[in-house]
Amino acid sequence: DAKRQGRGRHVIFSAALAERVVRRTQLAEALRRALAASELQAALQPQQRLRDGKVLGFEALARWQHGSQWVPPSEFISLAEDVGLAQSLGHAVMEAAMAGFAAMLAAGLEPGHLAINVSTAQLLADDFVDQVAAALARHAIPPRRLEIEVTETVLLDRSTARIGQTLEALRAMGCTLAMDDFGTGYASLSHLTSFPVDRIKIDRSFTHAIDSEDGSGLIARSLIQLGGALGLEVIAEGVETDSQRNFLFTHGCSAIQGYWFARPMLPDAAMAWLRAQAG
Ligand code: C2E
Ligand code: MG
Ligand code: MG
Ligand code: MG
């Protein structure tokens, strides 16, 4: 009896797995079509400099509305990477983000910098630096306005030497470099000294821990100190509460990003938000 039940369970798991594979295959096709039709969008989330409360910049976050639903980036980014669409997705988000950011500059607003998340596949493409340079020129955005965000996993790739060259070339152009989700990977310390990083972004899990009973922000505080010792700017992600914001300010964090300051917004809304801040 137990055996039969076991077998039944196995069948159920297989059916669930098969369903997942079908859904992923269909979603991959839909993503391919969406990219071809330029349907990928970029939301822009403001970052606040704590010293003066001003806008430090905006981070571009990929958005995909598929039918009546928004597909979460956690689902379609890894999908794009698995099916060879990472470069195409990265290019689409960069275009959409730069168009929105350029509109702010053209309107005479001060949007600070534009931060873009890039994947390993993009950094390994032969023409990535040229692509970025061309896109910046096309949108009349000064290279010093562009920040490239990479995660620690990018730096753990086999081809670290090539990736290092690409990052150096971007930096030579005037772009800045941020290490995203800092503290969640494995390579943290060694890579901070061997890559030309300007800023570290404290992962939101450490920001949220500030409000928890135990630890009370120990890791966030340590990462801020580490950044300071290495001469790096530190930005905390996922700031949602007054107490998190105050804690980070008190302990010398340079900037924050999170719902406390503003949510990610599609470009028109982001521009209206920035205008309201300025006036
Ligand atoms: P990330 O780069 O660490 O981006 C920050 C994430 O935190 C975003 O999730 C943002 O919407 C979310 N967030 C911002 N403020 C808060 C807050 O106060 N509370 C909470 N709980 N969350 C907050 P999102 O947009 O879902 O993106 C998830 C991840 O997907 C990003 O994490 C990034 O790693 C990746 N991603 C997004 N867009 C792109 C892209 O264009 N290219 C690549 N390669 N990756 C992207
Ligand atoms: Mg990021
Ligand atoms: Mg992050
Ligand atoms: Mg993250």
CSV table of N, CA and C in Angstrom, one decimal, residues 81 118-124 128 148-168 170-171 176-201 230 232:
chain,number,residue,atom,x,y,z
A,81,GLU,N,18.5,34.1,-19.1
A,81,GLU,CA,19.8,33.6,-19.1
A,81,GLU,C,19.9,32.1,-19.5
A,118,VAL,N,23.8,44.4,-15.0
A,118,VAL,CA,24.3,43.7,-16.2
A,118,VAL,C,24.6,42.2,-15.8
A,119,SER,N,24.4,41.3,-16.7
A,119,SER,CA,24.6,39.9,-16.5
A,119,SER,C,26.0,39.5,-17.0
A,120,THR,N,26.4,38.3,-16.6
A,120,THR,CA,27.7,37.8,-17.1
A,120,THR,C,27.7,37.7,-18.6
A,121,ALA,N,26.6,37.2,-19.2
A,121,ALA,CA,26.5,37.1,-20.7
A,121,ALA,C,26.8,38.4,-21.4
A,122,GLN,N,26.3,39.5,-20.8
A,122,GLN,CA,26.5,40.8,-21.4
A,122,GLN,C,28.0,41.2,-21.3
A,123,LEU,N,28.6,41.0,-20.1
A,123,LEU,CA,29.9,41.4,-19.9
A,123,LEU,C,30.9,40.6,-20.7
A,124,LEU,N,30.5,39.4,-21.1
A,124,LEU,CA,31.4,38.5,-21.9
A,124,LEU,C,31.2,38.8,-23.4
A,128,PHE,N,30.4,44.6,-25.9
A,128,PHE,CA,29.5,45.2,-24.9
A,128,PHE,C,29.9,46.7,-24.6
A,148,ILE,N,27.3,50.8,-13.6
A,148,ILE,CA,27.1,49.5,-13.9
A,148,ILE,C,27.0,48.6,-12.6
A,149,GLU,N,25.9,47.9,-12.4
A,149,GLU,CA,25.8,47.0,-11.3
A,149,GLU,C,26.1,45.6,-11.6
A,150,VAL,N,27.0,45.0,-10.9
A,150,VAL,CA,27.2,43.5,-11.1
A,150,VAL,C,27.1,42.8,-9.7
A,151,THR,N,26.7,41.6,-9.8
A,151,THR,CA,26.6,40.8,-8.5
A,151,THR,C,27.9,40.1,-8.3
A,152,GLU,N,28.1,39.6,-7.1
A,152,GLU,CA,29.3,38.8,-6.8
A,152,GLU,C,29.4,37.6,-7.7
A,153,THR,N,28.3,37.0,-8.1
A,153,THR,CA,28.4,35.8,-8.9
A,153,THR,C,29.0,36.1,-10.3
A,154,VAL,N,28.8,37.3,-10.8
A,154,VAL,CA,29.4,37.7,-12.0
A,154,VAL,C,30.9,37.6,-11.9
A,155,LEU,N,31.4,38.0,-10.7
A,155,LEU,CA,32.9,38.0,-10.5
A,155,LEU,C,33.4,36.6,-10.2
A,156,LEU,N,32.5,35.7,-10.0
A,156,LEU,CA,33.0,34.3,-9.7
A,156,LEU,C,33.1,33.4,-11.0
A,157,ASP,N,32.6,34.0,-12.1
A,157,ASP,CA,32.6,33.3,-13.3
A,157,ASP,C,34.1,32.9,-13.7
A,158,ARG,N,34.2,31.8,-14.5
A,158,ARG,CA,35.5,31.3,-14.9
A,158,ARG,C,36.3,32.4,-15.6
A,159,SER,N,35.6,33.2,-16.4
A,159,SER,CA,36.3,34.2,-17.2
A,159,SER,C,36.5,35.5,-16.5
A,160,THR,N,36.9,35.4,-15.2
A,160,THR,CA,37.1,36.7,-14.5
A,160,THR,C,38.0,37.7,-15.1
A,161,ALA,N,39.1,37.2,-15.8
A,161,ALA,CA,40.1,38.1,-16.4
A,161,ALA,C,39.4,38.9,-17.5
A,162,ARG,N,38.6,38.3,-18.3
A,162,ARG,CA,37.9,39.0,-19.4
A,162,ARG,C,36.9,40.0,-18.8
A,163,ILE,N,36.2,39.5,-17.8
A,163,ILE,CA,35.2,40.4,-17.2
A,163,ILE,C,35.9,41.6,-16.6
A,164,GLY,N,37.0,41.4,-15.9
A,164,GLY,CA,37.8,42.4,-15.3
A,164,GLY,C,38.2,43.5,-16.4
A,165,GLN,N,38.6,43.0,-17.6
A,165,GLN,CA,39.0,43.9,-18.6
A,165,GLN,C,37.9,44.8,-19.1
A,166,THR,N,36.7,44.1,-19.2
A,166,THR,CA,35.5,44.8,-19.6
A,166,THR,C,35.1,45.9,-18.6
A,167,LEU,N,35.2,45.6,-17.4
A,167,LEU,CA,34.8,46.5,-16.3
A,167,LEU,C,35.8,47.7,-16.3
A,168,GLU,N,37.1,47.4,-16.5
A,168,GLU,CA,38.1,48.4,-16.5
A,168,GLU,C,37.9,49.4,-17.7
A,170,LEU,N,35.0,50.0,-19.1
A,170,LEU,CA,33.8,50.9,-18.8
A,170,LEU,C,34.2,52.0,-17.9
A,171,ARG,N,35.1,51.7,-16.9
A,171,ARG,CA,35.5,52.6,-15.9
A,171,ARG,C,36.4,53.7,-16.6
A,176,THR,N,30.8,54.4,-13.5
A,176,THR,CA,31.2,53.9,-12.2
A,176,THR,C,30.6,52.5,-12.1
A,177,LEU,N,31.1,51.8,-11.0
A,177,LEU,CA,30.8,50.4,-10.8
A,177,LEU,C,30.3,50.1,-9.4
A,178,ALA,N,29.2,49.4,-9.3
A,178,ALA,CA,28.6,49.0,-8.0
A,178,ALA,C,28.6,47.5,-7.9
A,179,MET,N,28.9,47.0,-6.7
A,179,MET,CA,28.7,45.6,-6.4
A,179,MET,C,27.4,45.4,-5.7
A,180,ASP,N,26.5,44.7,-6.4
A,180,ASP,CA,25.1,44.5,-6.0
A,180,ASP,C,25.0,43.4,-5.0
A,181,ASP,N,23.9,43.4,-4.2
A,181,ASP,CA,23.6,42.3,-3.2
A,181,ASP,C,24.8,41.9,-2.4
A,182,PHE,N,25.6,42.9,-2.0
A,182,PHE,CA,26.9,42.7,-1.3
A,182,PHE,C,26.7,41.9,0.0
A,183,GLY,N,27.5,40.9,0.2
A,183,GLY,CA,27.4,40.1,1.4
A,183,GLY,C,26.7,38.8,1.3
A,184,THR,N,26.0,38.7,0.2
A,184,THR,CA,25.2,37.4,0.0
A,184,THR,C,26.0,36.4,-0.8
A,185,GLY,N,27.1,36.8,-1.4
A,185,GLY,CA,27.9,35.8,-2.2
A,185,GLY,C,29.1,35.3,-1.4
A,186,TYR,N,30.0,34.8,-2.1
A,186,TYR,CA,31.2,34.1,-1.5
A,186,TYR,C,32.5,34.8,-1.6
A,187,ALA,N,32.5,35.7,-2.7
A,187,ALA,CA,33.8,36.2,-3.1
A,187,ALA,C,34.1,37.6,-2.5
A,188,SER,N,33.2,38.0,-1.7
A,188,SER,CA,33.2,39.4,-1.2
A,188,SER,C,34.5,40.1,-1.1
A,189,LEU,N,35.3,39.7,-0.1
A,189,LEU,CA,36.4,40.5,0.2
A,189,LEU,C,37.5,40.5,-0.8
A,190,SER,N,37.9,39.3,-1.3
A,190,SER,CA,39.0,39.2,-2.3
A,190,SER,C,38.6,40.0,-3.6
A,191,HIS,N,37.4,39.9,-4.0
A,191,HIS,CA,37.0,40.6,-5.2
A,191,HIS,C,36.9,42.1,-5.1
A,192,LEU,N,36.6,42.6,-3.9
A,192,LEU,CA,36.5,44.0,-3.7
A,192,LEU,C,37.9,44.7,-4.0
A,193,THR,N,38.9,44.0,-3.7
A,193,THR,CA,40.3,44.6,-3.9
A,193,THR,C,40.8,44.3,-5.3
A,194,SER,N,40.3,43.3,-6.0
A,194,SER,CA,40.8,43.0,-7.3
A,194,SER,C,40.0,43.6,-8.5
A,195,PHE,N,38.8,44.1,-8.1
A,195,PHE,CA,38.0,44.8,-9.2
A,195,PHE,C,37.8,46.2,-8.9
A,196,PRO,N,37.7,47.0,-9.9
A,196,PRO,CA,37.6,48.5,-9.7
A,196,PRO,C,36.3,49.0,-9.2
A,197,VAL,N,35.9,48.6,-8.0
A,197,VAL,CA,34.5,49.0,-7.5
A,197,VAL,C,34.5,50.4,-6.9
A,198,ASP,N,33.4,51.1,-7.2
A,198,ASP,CA,33.2,52.4,-6.6
A,198,ASP,C,32.3,52.4,-5.4
A,199,ARG,N,31.3,51.4,-5.5
A,199,ARG,CA,30.2,51.4,-4.5
A,199,ARG,C,29.8,50.0,-4.2
A,200,ILE,N,29.4,49.8,-2.9
A,200,ILE,CA,28.8,48.5,-2.6
A,200,ILE,C,27.4,48.7,-2.2
A,201,LYS,N,26.5,47.8,-2.6
A,201,LYS,CA,25.1,47.8,-2.3
A,201,LYS,C,24.8,46.7,-1.3
A,230,LEU,N,37.6,50.8,3.0
A,230,LEU,CA,38.1,50.6,1.6
A,230,LEU,C,37.9,51.8,0.8
A,232,LEU,N,35.0,53.1,-0.2
A,232,LEU,CA,33.9,52.9,-1.1
A,232,LEU,C,32.6,53.6,-0.6
